[in-house]
Short mmCIF file of C-alpha atoms and ligand atoms in Angstrom, two decimals:
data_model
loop_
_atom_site.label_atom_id
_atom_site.label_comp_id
_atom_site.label_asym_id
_atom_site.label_seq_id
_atom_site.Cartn_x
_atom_site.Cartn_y
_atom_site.Cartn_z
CA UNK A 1 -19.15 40.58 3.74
CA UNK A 2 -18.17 38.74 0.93
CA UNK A 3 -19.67 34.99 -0.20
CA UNK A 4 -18.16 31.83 0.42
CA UNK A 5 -16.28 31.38 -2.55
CA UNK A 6 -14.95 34.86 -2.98
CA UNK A 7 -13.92 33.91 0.79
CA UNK A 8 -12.73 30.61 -0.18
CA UNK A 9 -10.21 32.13 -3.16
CA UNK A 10 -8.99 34.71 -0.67
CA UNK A 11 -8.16 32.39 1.74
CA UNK A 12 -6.35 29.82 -0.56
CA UNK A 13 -2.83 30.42 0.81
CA UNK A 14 -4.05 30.12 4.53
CA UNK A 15 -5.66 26.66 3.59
CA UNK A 16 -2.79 25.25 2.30
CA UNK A 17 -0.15 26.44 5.46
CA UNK A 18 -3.15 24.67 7.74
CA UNK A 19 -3.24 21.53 5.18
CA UNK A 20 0.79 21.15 5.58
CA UNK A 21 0.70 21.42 9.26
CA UNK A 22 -1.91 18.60 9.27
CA UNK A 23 0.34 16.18 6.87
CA UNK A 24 3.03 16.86 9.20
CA UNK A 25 1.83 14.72 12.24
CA UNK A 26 2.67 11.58 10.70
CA UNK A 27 -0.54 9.42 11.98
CA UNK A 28 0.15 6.08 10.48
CA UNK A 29 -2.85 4.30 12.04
CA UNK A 30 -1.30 0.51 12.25
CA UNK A 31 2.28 0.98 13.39
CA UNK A 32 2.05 1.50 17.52
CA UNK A 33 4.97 3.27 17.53
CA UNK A 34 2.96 6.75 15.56
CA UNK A 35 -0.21 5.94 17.97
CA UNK A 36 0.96 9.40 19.84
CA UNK A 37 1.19 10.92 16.77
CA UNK A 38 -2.48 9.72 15.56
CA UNK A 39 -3.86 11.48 18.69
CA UNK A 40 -2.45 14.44 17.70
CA UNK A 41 -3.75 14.55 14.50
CA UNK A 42 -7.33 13.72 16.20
CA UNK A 43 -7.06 16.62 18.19
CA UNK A 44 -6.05 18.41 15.36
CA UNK A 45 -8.76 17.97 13.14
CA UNK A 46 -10.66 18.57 16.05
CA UNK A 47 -9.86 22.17 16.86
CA UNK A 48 -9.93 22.69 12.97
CA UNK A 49 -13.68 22.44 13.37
CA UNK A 50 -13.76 24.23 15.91
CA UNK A 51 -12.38 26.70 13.91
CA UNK A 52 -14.33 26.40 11.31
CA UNK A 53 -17.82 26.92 13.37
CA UNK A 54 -18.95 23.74 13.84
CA UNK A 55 -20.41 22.62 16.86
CA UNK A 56 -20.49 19.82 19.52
CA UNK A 57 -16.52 18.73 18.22
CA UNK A 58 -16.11 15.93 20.35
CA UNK A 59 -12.95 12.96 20.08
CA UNK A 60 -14.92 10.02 20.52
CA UNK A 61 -12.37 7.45 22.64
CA UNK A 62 -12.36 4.04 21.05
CA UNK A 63 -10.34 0.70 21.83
CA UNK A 64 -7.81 2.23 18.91
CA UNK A 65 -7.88 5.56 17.49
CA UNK A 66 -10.42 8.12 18.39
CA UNK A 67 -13.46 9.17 16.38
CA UNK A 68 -13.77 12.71 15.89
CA UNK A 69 -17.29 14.04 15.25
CA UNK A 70 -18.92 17.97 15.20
CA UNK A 71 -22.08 19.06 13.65
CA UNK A 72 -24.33 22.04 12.72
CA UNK A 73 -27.76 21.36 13.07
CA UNK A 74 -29.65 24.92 12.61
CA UNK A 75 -30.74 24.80 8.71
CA UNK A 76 -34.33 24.10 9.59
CA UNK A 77 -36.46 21.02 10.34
CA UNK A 78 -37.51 20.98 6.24
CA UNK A 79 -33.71 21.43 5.34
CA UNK A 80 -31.19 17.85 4.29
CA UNK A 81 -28.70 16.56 7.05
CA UNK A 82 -25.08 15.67 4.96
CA UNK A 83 -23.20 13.29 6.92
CA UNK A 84 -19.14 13.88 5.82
CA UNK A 85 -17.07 11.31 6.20
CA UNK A 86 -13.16 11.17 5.70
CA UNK A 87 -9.87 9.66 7.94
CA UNK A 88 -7.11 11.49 9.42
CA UNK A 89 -4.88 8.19 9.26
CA UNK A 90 -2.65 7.72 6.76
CA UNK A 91 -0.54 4.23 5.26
CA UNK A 92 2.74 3.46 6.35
CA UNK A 93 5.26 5.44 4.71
CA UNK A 94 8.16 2.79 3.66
CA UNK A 95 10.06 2.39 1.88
CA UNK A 96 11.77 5.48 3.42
CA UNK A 97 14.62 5.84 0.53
CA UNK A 98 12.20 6.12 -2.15
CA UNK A 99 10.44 9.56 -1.33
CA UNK A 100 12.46 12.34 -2.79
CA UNK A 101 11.20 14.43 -0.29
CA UNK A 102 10.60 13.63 3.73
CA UNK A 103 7.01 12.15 3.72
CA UNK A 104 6.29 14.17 6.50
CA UNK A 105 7.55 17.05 5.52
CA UNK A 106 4.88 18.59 2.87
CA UNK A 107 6.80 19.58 0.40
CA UNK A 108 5.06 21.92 -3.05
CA UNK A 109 6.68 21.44 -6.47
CA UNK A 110 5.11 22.90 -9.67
CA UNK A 111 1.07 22.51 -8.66
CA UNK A 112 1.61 19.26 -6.51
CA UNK A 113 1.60 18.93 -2.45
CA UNK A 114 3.82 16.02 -1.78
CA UNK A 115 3.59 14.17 1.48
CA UNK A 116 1.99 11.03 3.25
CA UNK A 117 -1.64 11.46 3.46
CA UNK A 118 -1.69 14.80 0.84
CA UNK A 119 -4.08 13.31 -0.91
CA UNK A 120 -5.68 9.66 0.84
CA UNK A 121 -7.20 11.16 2.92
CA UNK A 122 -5.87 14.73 4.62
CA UNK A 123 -6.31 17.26 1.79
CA UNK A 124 -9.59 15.68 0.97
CA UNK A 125 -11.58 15.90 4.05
CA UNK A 126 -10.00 18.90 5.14
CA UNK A 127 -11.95 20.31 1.60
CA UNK A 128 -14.89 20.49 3.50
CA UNK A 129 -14.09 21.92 6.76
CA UNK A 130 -13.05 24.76 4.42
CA UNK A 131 -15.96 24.96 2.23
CA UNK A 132 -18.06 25.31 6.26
CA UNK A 133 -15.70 27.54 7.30
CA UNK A 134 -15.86 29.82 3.98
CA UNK A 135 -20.36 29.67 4.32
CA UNK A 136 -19.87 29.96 8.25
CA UNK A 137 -17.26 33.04 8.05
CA UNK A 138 -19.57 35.09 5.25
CA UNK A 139 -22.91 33.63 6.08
CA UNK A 140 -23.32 33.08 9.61
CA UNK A 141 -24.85 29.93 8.62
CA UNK A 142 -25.13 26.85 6.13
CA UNK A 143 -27.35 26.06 3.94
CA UNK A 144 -28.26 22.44 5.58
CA UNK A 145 -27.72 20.71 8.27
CA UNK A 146 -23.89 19.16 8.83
CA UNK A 147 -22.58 16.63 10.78
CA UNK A 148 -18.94 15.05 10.37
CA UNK A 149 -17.54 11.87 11.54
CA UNK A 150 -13.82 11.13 11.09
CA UNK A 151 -12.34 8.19 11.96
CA UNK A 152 -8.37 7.27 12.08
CA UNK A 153 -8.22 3.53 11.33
CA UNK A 154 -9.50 3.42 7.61
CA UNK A 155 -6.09 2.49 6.99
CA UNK A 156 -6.03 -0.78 9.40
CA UNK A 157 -9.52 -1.63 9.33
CA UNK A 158 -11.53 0.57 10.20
CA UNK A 159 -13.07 -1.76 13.35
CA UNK A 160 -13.83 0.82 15.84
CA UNK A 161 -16.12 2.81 13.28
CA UNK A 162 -17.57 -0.24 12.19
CA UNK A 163 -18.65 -0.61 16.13
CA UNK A 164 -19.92 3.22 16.48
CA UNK A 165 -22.36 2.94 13.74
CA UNK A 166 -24.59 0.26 14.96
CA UNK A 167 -25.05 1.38 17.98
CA UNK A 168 -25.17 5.20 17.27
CA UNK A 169 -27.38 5.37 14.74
CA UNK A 170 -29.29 8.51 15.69
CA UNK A 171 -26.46 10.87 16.09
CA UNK A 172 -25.01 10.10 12.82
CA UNK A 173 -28.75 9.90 10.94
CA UNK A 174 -28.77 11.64 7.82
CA UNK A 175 -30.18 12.17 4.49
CA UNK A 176 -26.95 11.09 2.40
CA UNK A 177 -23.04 10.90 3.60
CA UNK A 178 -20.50 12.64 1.54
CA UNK A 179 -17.65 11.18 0.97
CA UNK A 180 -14.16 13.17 -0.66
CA UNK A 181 -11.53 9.95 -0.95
CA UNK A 182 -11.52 8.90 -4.64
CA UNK A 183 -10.05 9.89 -7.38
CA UNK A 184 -11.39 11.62 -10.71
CA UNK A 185 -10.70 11.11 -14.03
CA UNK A 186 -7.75 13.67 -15.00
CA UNK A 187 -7.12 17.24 -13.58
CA UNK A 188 -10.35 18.40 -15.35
CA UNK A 189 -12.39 16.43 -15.70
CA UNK A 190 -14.35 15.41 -12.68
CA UNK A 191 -16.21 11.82 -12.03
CA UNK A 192 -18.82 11.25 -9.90
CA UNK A 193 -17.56 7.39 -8.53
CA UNK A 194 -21.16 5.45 -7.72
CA UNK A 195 -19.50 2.00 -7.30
CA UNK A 196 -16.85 0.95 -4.55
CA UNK A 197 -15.27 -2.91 -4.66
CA UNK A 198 -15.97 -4.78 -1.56
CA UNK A 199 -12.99 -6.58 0.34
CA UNK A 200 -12.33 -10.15 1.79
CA UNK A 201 -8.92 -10.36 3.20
CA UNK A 202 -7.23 -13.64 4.19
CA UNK A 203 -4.14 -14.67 5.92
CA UNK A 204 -3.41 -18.05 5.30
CA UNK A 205 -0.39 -20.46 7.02
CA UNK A 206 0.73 -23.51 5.80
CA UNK A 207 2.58 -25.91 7.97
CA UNK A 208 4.51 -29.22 7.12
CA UNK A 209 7.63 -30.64 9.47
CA UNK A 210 7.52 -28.90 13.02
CA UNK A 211 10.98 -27.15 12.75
CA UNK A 212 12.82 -26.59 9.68
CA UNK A 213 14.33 -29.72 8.39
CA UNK A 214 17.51 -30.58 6.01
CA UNK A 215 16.02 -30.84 2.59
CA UNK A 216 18.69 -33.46 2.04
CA UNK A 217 17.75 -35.86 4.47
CA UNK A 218 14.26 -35.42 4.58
CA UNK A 219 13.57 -33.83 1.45
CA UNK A 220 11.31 -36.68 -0.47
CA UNK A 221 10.14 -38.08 2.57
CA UNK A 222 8.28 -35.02 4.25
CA UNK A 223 6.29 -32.43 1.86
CA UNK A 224 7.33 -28.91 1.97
CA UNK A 225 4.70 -26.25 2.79
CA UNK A 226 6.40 -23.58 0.42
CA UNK A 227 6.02 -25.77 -3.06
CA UNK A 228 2.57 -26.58 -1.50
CA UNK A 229 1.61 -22.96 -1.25
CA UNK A 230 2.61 -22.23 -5.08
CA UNK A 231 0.16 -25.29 -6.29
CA UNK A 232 -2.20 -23.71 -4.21
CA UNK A 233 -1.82 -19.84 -5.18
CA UNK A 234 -1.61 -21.63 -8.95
CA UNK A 235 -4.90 -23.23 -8.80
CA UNK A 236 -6.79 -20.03 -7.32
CA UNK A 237 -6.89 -18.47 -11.12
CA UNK A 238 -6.81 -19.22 -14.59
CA UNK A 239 -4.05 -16.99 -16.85
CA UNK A 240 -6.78 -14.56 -17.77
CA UNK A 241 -7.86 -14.12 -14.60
CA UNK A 242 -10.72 -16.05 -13.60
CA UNK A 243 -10.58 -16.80 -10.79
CA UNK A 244 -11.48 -21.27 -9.84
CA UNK A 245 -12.84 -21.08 -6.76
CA UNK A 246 -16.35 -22.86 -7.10
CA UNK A 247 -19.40 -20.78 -6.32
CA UNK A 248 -16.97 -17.38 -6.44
CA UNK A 249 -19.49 -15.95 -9.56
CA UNK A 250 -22.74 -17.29 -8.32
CA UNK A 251 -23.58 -13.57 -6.99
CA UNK A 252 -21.70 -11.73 -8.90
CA UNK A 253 -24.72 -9.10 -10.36
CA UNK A 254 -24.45 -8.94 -14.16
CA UNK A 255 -23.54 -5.51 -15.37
CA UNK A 256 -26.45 -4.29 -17.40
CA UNK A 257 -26.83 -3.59 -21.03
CA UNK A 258 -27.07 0.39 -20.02
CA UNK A 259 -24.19 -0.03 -18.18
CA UNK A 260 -22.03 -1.04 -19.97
CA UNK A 261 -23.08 1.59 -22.04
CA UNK A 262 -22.11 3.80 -19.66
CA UNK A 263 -18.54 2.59 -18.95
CA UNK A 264 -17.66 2.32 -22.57
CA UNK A 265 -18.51 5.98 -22.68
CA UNK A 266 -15.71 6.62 -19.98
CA UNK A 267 -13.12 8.65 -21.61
CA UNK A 268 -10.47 6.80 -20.20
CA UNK A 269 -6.68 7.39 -22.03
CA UNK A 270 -5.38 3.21 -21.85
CA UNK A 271 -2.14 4.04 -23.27
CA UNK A 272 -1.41 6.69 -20.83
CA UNK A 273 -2.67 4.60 -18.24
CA UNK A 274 -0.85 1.62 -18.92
CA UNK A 275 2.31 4.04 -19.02
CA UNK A 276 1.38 5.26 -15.70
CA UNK A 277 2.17 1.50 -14.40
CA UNK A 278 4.70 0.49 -15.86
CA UNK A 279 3.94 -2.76 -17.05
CA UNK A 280 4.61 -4.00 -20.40
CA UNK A 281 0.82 -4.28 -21.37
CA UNK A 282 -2.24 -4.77 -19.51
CA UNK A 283 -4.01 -8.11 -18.73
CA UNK A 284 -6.98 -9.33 -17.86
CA UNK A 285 -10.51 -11.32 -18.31
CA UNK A 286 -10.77 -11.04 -22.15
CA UNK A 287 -14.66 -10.85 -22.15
CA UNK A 288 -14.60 -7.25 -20.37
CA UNK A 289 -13.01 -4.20 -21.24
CA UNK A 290 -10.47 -2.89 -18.92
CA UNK A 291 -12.27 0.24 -17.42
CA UNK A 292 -15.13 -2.93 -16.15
CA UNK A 293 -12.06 -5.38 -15.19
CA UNK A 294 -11.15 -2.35 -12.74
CA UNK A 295 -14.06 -1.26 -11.08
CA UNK A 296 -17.13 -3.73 -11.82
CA UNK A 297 -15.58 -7.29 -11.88
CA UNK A 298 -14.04 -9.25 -8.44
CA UNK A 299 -10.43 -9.78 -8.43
CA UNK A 300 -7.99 -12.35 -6.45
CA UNK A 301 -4.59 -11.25 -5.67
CA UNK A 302 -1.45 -12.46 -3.39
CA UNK A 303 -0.14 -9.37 -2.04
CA UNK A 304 2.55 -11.19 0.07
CA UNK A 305 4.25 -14.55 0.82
CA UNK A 306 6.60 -15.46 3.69
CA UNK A 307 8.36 -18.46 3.83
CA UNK A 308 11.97 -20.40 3.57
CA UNK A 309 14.78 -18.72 3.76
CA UNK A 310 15.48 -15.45 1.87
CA UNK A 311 18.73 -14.32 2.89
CA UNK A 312 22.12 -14.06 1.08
CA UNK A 313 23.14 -17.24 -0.67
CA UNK A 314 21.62 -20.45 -0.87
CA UNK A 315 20.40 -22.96 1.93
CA UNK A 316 18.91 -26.39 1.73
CA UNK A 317 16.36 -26.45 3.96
CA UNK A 318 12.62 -27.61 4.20
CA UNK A 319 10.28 -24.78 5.98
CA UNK A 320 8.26 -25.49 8.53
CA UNK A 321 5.50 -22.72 8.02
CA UNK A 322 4.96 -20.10 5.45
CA UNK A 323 2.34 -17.15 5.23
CA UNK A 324 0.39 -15.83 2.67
CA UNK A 325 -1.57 -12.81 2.47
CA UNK A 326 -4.50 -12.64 -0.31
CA UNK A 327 -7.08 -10.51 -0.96
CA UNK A 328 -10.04 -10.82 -3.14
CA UNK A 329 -11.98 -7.28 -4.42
CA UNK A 330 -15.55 -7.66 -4.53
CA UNK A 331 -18.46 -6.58 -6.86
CA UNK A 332 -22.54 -6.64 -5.78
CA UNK A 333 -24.02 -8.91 -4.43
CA UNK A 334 -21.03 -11.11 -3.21
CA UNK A 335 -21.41 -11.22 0.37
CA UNK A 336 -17.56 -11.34 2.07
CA UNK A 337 -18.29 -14.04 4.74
CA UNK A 338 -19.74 -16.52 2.08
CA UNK A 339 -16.54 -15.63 -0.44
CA UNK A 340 -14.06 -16.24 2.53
CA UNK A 341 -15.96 -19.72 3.38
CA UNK A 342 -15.85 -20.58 -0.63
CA UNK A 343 -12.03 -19.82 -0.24
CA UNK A 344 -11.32 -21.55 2.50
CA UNK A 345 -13.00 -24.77 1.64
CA UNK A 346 -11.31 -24.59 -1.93
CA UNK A 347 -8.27 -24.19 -0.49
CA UNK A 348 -8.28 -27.41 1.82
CA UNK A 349 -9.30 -29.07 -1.38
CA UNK A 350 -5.90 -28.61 -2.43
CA UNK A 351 -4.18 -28.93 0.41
CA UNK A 352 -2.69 -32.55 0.76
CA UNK A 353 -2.80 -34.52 3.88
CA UNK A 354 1.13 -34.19 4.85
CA UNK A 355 0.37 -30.27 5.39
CA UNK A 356 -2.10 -28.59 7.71
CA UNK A 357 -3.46 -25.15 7.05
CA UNK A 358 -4.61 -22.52 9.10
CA UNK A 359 -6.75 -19.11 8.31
CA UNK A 360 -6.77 -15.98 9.44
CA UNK A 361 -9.64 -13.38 8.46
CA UNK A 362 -8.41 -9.45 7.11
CA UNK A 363 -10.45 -6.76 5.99
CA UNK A 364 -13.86 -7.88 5.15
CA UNK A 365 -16.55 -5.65 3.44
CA UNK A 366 -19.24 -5.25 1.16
CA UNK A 367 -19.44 -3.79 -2.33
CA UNK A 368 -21.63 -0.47 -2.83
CA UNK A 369 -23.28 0.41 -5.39
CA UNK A 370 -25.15 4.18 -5.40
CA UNK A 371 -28.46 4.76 -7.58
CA UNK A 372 -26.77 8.07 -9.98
CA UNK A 373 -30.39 9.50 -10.41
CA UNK A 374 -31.02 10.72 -7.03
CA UNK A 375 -31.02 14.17 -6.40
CA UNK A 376 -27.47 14.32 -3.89
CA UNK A 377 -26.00 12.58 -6.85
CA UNK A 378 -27.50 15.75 -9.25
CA UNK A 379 -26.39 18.18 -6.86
CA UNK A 380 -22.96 16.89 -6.99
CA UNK A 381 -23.28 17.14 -11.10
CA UNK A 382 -23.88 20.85 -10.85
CA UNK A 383 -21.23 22.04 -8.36
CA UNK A 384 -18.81 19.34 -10.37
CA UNK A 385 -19.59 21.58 -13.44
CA UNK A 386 -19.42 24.62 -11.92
CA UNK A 387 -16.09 24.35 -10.17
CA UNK A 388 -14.63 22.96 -13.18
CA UNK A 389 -16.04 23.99 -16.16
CA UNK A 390 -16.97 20.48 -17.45
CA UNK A 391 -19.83 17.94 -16.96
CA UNK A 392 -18.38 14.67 -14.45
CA UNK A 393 -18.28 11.46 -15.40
CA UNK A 394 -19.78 8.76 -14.15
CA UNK A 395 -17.25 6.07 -13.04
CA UNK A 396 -16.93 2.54 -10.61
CA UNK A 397 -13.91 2.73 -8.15
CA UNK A 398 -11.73 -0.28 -8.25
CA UNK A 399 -10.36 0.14 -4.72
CA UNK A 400 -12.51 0.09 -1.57
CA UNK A 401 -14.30 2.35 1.36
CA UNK A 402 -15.67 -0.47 3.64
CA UNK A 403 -18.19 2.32 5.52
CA UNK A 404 -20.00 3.41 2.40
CA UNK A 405 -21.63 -0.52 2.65
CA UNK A 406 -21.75 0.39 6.61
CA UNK A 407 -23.69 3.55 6.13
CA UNK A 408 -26.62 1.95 3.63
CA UNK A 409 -26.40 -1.03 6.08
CA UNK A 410 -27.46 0.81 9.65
CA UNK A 411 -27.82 3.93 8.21
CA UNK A 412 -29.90 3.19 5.32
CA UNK A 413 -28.22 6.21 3.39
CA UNK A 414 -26.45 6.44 0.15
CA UNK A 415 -23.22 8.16 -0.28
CA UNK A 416 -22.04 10.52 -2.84
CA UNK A 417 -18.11 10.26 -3.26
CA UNK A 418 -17.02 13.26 -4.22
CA UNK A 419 -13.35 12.51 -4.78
CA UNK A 420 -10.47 15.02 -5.66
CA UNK A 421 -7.75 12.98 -6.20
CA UNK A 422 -5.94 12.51 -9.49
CA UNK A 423 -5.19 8.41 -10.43
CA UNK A 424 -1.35 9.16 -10.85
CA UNK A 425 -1.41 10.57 -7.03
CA UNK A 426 0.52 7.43 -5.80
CA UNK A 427 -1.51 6.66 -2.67
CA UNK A 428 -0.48 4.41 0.04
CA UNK A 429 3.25 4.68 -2.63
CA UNK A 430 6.24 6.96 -2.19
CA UNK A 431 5.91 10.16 -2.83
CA UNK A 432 2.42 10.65 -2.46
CA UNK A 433 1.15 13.74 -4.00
CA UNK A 434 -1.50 16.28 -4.36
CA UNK A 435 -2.65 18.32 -7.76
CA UNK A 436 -3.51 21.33 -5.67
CA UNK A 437 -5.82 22.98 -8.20
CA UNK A 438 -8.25 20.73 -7.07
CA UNK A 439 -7.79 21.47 -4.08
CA UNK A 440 -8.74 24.56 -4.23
CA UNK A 441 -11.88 23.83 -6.92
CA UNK A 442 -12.78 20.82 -4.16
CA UNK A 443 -13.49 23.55 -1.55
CA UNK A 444 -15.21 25.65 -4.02
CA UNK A 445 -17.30 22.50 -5.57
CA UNK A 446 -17.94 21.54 -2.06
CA UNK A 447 -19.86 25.07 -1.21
CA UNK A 448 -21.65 24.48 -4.51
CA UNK A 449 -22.52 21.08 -3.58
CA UNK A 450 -24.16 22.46 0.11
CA UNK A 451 -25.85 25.02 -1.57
CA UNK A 452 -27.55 22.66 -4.23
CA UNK A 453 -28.31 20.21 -2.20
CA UNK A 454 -29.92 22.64 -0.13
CA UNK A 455 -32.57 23.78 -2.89
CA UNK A 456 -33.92 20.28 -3.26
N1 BES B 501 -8.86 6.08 -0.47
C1 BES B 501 -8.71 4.67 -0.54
C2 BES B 501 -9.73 4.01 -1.47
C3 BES B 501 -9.41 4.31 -2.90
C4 BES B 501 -8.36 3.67 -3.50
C5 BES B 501 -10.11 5.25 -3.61
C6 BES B 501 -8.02 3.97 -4.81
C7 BES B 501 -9.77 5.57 -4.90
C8 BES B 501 -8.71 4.94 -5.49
C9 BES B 501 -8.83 4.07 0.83
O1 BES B 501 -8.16 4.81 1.79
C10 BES B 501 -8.18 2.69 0.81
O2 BES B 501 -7.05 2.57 0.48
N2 BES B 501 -8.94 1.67 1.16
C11 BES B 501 -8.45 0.33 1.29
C12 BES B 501 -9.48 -0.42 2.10
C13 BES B 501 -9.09 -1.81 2.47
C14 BES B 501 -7.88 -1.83 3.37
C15 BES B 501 -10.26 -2.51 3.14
C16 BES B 501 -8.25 -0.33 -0.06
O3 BES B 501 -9.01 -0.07 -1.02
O4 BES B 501 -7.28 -1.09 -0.20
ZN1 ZN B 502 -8.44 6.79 1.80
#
């Protein structure tokens, strides 16, 4: 009987056939019309870990998209419990006509997987069903205890997990949660991410006349919510991007003299980076350097706006209502229901008496923040090295995982994310893709990481 990672490299082409049949069930978790299709990929990561060994697989039903949660719970009293978390939802594929190859069909080209999902979250998680499989297969056991909960709505909220935890708190208990949906630095070289952003989402509507009016006749007479909503969206942030609403700093945590240190140490490539975007340069607060403007400071951004008409040609009219859709990343200690309160009365500040506003809440969670020096966080440093030859970094996450707050919250447990994803992987874009390498050194870095973890 061989060990787990001779069994893992055997296995390699296996993993990947299973991998493409699970980016084939296209589970976009907010459009009804794939909410058969999200089942199926439930049930599907479900008899994957059944597969794999583990035990008690059960779908949880929710009021959206089931849970899906297994364990193995025979290391020993004395031994750690890892709680792994990932989603089997993916985003919305569209636009359609920009993938050069079917989203949901994975397609390989030179050492990439492309497809919906390849890499946010699919070929992450499944990492460690592999790595349970390859100990469970040559072992006959692991070397801790293992539980997995896997939800599909990280993509549209994540509500129904948000419920479960609360109120399940013993059968997800657990020494530290794991966590594979982040992205390193570069093929190879690895980063150990210990800070997420938070998120406070709003949807805001704006409404003047009661039906759309002629902007000649009434036009001067009656204020139009669109011109209303640019004043607004203009007075949120300065040009360097600090952001005017009163009180939005007063929590913001100051980033330390060690680290900042330790992010200046971060051997990000800018130019290659900016290239990677697209953008003629970068931009941003002036009195931080760019790798702290993208992971450690809070941001304000309008990701949408809807209003007027936007057809061919022109047409003199005064809208009624108009949308827009903002979001605001956040750093610790902001707390998301205070920040969306600060917003909202800001806004109405600026909001004249001829138009009446109306808010709608989004996404709303915390930023985390995980202490690097405790020992999960050391195991993950050695299987890191081992699997890839090279020290990780340590690095803050712009983007955010609203149940790592979730888990310290109820759970009282830190999370290592362990992320295998490459920055230029275009998630939630066309053509998603997948640098399967590390793929392969994931599964192999996520034995390593059971095993260490294990000594402690
Ligand atoms: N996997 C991402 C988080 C992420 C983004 C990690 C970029 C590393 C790099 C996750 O699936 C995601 O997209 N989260 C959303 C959460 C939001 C909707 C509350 C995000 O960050 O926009
Ligand atoms: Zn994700």
């Amino acid at each position: 009987m061989s060990d787990p990672i001779t069994f893992a490299k055997e296995n390699q082409g296996r993993y990947l056939d299973e991998l493409k049949a699970f980016l084939r069930i296209p589970s976009v978790s907010t459009q009804p019309q794939h909410d058969g299709d999200t089942a199926v990929a439930a049930q599907w990561f479900a008899d994957a870990l059944t597969e794999a060994g583990m035990e008690n697989v059960r779908l949880i039903k929710t009021p959206k998209h089931p849970l899906v949660y297994a364990d193995w719970l025979h290391a020993g009293a004395d031994a750690p419990t890892v709680l792994i978390y990932g989603h089997y939802d993916v985003q919305p594929a569209e636009p359609f006509d920009l993938w050069e190859t079917p989203p949901f069909e994975p397609t390989v080209k030179d050492d990439y997987l492309y497809a919906r999902g390849a890499a946010d979250d699919k070929g992450q998680v499944y990492i460690h069903v592999k790595a349970v499989e390859a100990y469970l297969q040559t072992n006959g056991r692991l070397p801790i205890n293992v539980k997995f909960i896997v939800e599909g709505e990280e993509e549209s909220g994540g509500a129904s997990l948000s419920a479960f935890i609360p109120q399940n708190k013993e059968l997800l208990a657990a020494d530290i949660a794991l966590v594979s949906d982040t992205a390193i630095l570069s093929p190879n070289q690895p980063a150990i991410v210990y800070g997420l952003r938070g998120m406070c989402y709003v949807l805001m509507d704006l409404t003047g006349p009661g039906r759309d009016l002629h902007s000649g006749s009434f036009g001067g007479g009656i204020n139009n919510p669109l011109n209303v909503l640019g004043h607004i969206i203009a007075g949120l942030k300065d040009e360097q991007g600090h952001v005017l609403i009163p009180g939005f700093y007063d929590r913001v945590r100051p980033l330390s003299d060690e680290e900042r240190a330790l992010l200046a140490q971060l051997p990000l490539d800018e130019s290659a980076w900016l290239a990677e975007t697209g953008a003629p340069e970068a931009w941003g607060e002036p009195d931080y350097t760019l790798v702290e403007r993208l992971g450690a400071r809070p941001t304000l951004d309008v990701h949408g706006i809807i209003g007027g008409y936007t057809g061919p040609g022109g047409k003199t009219v005064l809208p009624s209502t108009v949308h827009a859709k903002i979001s605001m990343r956040l750093v610790p200690d902001q707390n998301p229901a205070e920040i969306r309160q600060l917003f909202e009365e800001y806004v109405r500040s600026l909001v004249p008496p001829s138009i009446k506003v109306t808010f709608q809440s989004g996404h709303g969670a915390p930023a985390s923040i995980t202490d690097y020096h405790i020992p999960a966080m050391q195991a993950a440093r050695v299987a890191y090295k081992e699997a890839f030859g090279k020290e990780p970094v340590l690095m803050r996450e712009g983007g955010s995982i609203p149940v790592v707050g979730e888990f310290q919250q109820h759970l009282g447990i830190e999370t290592v994310l362990m992320g295998f994803g490459l920055p230029t992987d275009k998630i939630h874009a066309p053509n998603e893709r997948y640098y399967l390498p590390n793929f392969y050194r994931g599964i192999k870095t996520s034995i390593r990481f059971l095993a260490e973890y294990g000594k402690k």
